[in-house]
């Protein structure tokens, strides 16, 4: 038998030797050491690590937002940064939805127009944009707020709008950078349950960045732990709890053990 002919080897995301060194006035800053990681279709991977270890850097490279200094990223069977090009592949970008660390909703646009924004200038008519925004608003529990401005929404609802916007072009991969970091603990728990359900219903390959160990263990199929800057993969932990996971699993001894293991790896004991 010949080797698998697809460049990504069947992975949804294939990361090979990907690293980043920023150029600054004070000299080069190495944010991420060359890193290898394969993410399977429909997998939920959480990147966990201390502040400044390069989580956002890695996620932004996966999202086509910053070029790696070295290495290759393959999305499905396409190179994200084709050799010799100074921009990412449009086809690969079409497979990616991105939710940012800070809210990036446009304050003067109604909720539905924020959700539909990525479709503008793509040849999708207003009626179809509205229809697709309504469809996603229903999934995200935002139907009653389509005509509101973002400031009329709670923080959790605003992040649901941001998730809907990331999904509007029907990507197969969802990349999320600390999407719930600014929310209170109770809202955050609710958002984690909502996200798990969304992931189970849609089967999107998901990569989520967080500082929170318990959020990581609750959500992930696999937790990828990054070391202090310059980040490198320090540990990979498979999380086998059956789904749907209830918020009560945090009380189980096994959950506690996994959290403790990750905490000691992070040097938080
Ligand atoms: N545009 C930039 N220019 C120079 N250095 C940068 C730039 N962006 C990030 N860095 C540096 O790279 C390192 C990694 O940053 P990054 O934002 O990826 O970390 P992070 O793990 O996401 O941190 P946090 O958990 O605080 O969000 C940090 O030391 C940061 O100062
Ligand atoms: Mg970050």
CSV table of N, CA, C and O and ligand atoms in Angstrom, one decimal, residues 22 24 29 31 50-57 101 178 211 229, ligand 1:
chain,number,residue,atom,x,y,z
A,22,UNK,N,9.1,37.0,17.2
A,22,UNK,CA,8.6,38.4,16.8
A,22,UNK,C,9.9,39.3,16.7
A,22,UNK,O,10.8,39.1,17.5
A,24,UNK,N,11.2,42.9,17.4
A,24,UNK,CA,10.8,44.1,18.1
A,24,UNK,C,12.0,45.1,18.1
A,24,UNK,O,13.1,44.7,17.7
A,29,UNK,N,12.0,38.4,19.8
A,29,UNK,CA,11.4,37.8,21.0
A,29,UNK,C,10.9,36.4,20.5
A,29,UNK,O,10.0,36.4,19.6
A,31,UNK,N,8.5,33.6,20.8
A,31,UNK,CA,7.2,33.3,21.5
A,31,UNK,C,6.9,31.9,21.6
A,31,UNK,O,6.4,31.4,22.6
A,50,UNK,N,0.5,29.1,30.9
A,50,UNK,CA,0.6,30.4,31.6
A,50,UNK,C,0.6,31.6,30.7
A,50,UNK,O,0.8,31.5,29.5
A,51,UNK,N,0.3,32.8,31.3
A,51,UNK,CA,0.3,34.0,30.5
A,51,UNK,C,1.6,34.2,29.8
A,51,UNK,O,2.7,34.0,30.3
A,52,UNK,N,1.5,34.6,28.5
A,52,UNK,CA,2.7,34.9,27.7
A,52,UNK,C,3.4,33.8,27.2
A,52,UNK,O,4.5,33.9,26.6
A,53,UNK,N,2.8,32.5,27.3
A,53,UNK,CA,3.6,31.4,26.8
A,53,UNK,C,3.4,31.1,25.3
A,53,UNK,O,4.0,30.2,24.7
A,54,UNK,N,2.6,31.9,24.6
A,54,UNK,CA,2.5,31.8,23.2
A,54,UNK,C,1.2,31.2,22.7
A,54,UNK,O,1.1,30.8,21.5
A,55,UNK,N,0.2,31.1,23.5
A,55,UNK,CA,-1.1,30.5,23.2
A,55,UNK,C,-1.8,31.2,22.0
A,55,UNK,O,-2.2,30.7,21.0
A,56,UNK,N,-1.9,32.6,22.3
A,56,UNK,CA,-2.6,33.4,21.3
A,56,UNK,C,-1.7,33.4,20.0
A,56,UNK,O,-2.3,33.3,18.9
A,57,UNK,N,-0.4,33.4,20.1
A,57,UNK,CA,0.5,33.4,19.0
A,57,UNK,C,0.2,32.1,18.1
A,57,UNK,O,0.0,32.2,16.9
A,101,UNK,N,-10.0,37.0,21.8
A,101,UNK,CA,-9.8,37.1,23.2
A,101,UNK,C,-10.6,38.3,23.7
A,101,UNK,O,-11.3,38.3,24.7
A,178,UNK,N,-9.6,32.3,24.5
A,178,UNK,CA,-10.1,32.7,25.8
A,178,UNK,C,-11.5,33.4,25.6
A,178,UNK,O,-11.7,34.5,26.1
A,211,UNK,N,-6.7,29.9,30.2
A,211,UNK,CA,-5.9,29.8,31.4
A,211,UNK,C,-6.5,28.9,32.4
A,211,UNK,O,-5.8,28.6,33.4
A,229,UNK,N,7.0,30.9,28.4
A,229,UNK,CA,7.6,31.4,27.1
A,229,UNK,C,9.1,31.1,27.2
A,229,UNK,O,9.8,31.3,28.2
B,1,LIG,N1,3.2,41.5,18.2
B,1,LIG,C1,4.1,41.2,19.1
B,1,LIG,N2,5.4,41.7,19.0
B,1,LIG,C2,6.3,41.3,19.9
B,1,LIG,N3,6.1,40.4,20.9
B,1,LIG,C3,4.9,39.8,21.0
B,1,LIG,C4,3.8,40.2,20.1
B,1,LIG,N4,2.8,39.4,20.4
B,1,LIG,C5,3.1,38.7,21.5
B,1,LIG,N5,4.4,38.9,21.8
B,1,LIG,C6,5.1,38.3,22.9
B,1,LIG,O1,5.1,36.9,22.7
B,1,LIG,C7,4.9,36.1,23.9
B,1,LIG,C8,3.6,35.3,23.7
B,1,LIG,O2,2.5,36.1,23.6
B,1,LIG,P1,1.0,35.5,23.4
B,1,LIG,O3,0.1,36.7,23.3
B,1,LIG,O4,1.0,34.5,22.4
B,1,LIG,O5,0.9,34.8,24.9
B,1,LIG,P2,-0.4,34.1,25.5
B,1,LIG,O6,0.0,32.8,26.0
B,1,LIG,O7,-1.6,34.2,24.6
B,1,LIG,O8,-0.6,35.0,26.8
B,1,LIG,P3,-2.0,35.4,27.6
B,1,LIG,O9,-2.4,34.2,28.3
B,1,LIG,O10,-1.6,36.5,28.5
B,1,LIG,O11,-3.0,35.8,26.6
B,1,LIG,C9,4.8,37.2,25.0
B,1,LIG,O12,6.0,37.3,25.6
B,1,LIG,C10,4.4,38.5,24.2
B,1,LIG,O13,5.0,39.6,24.9
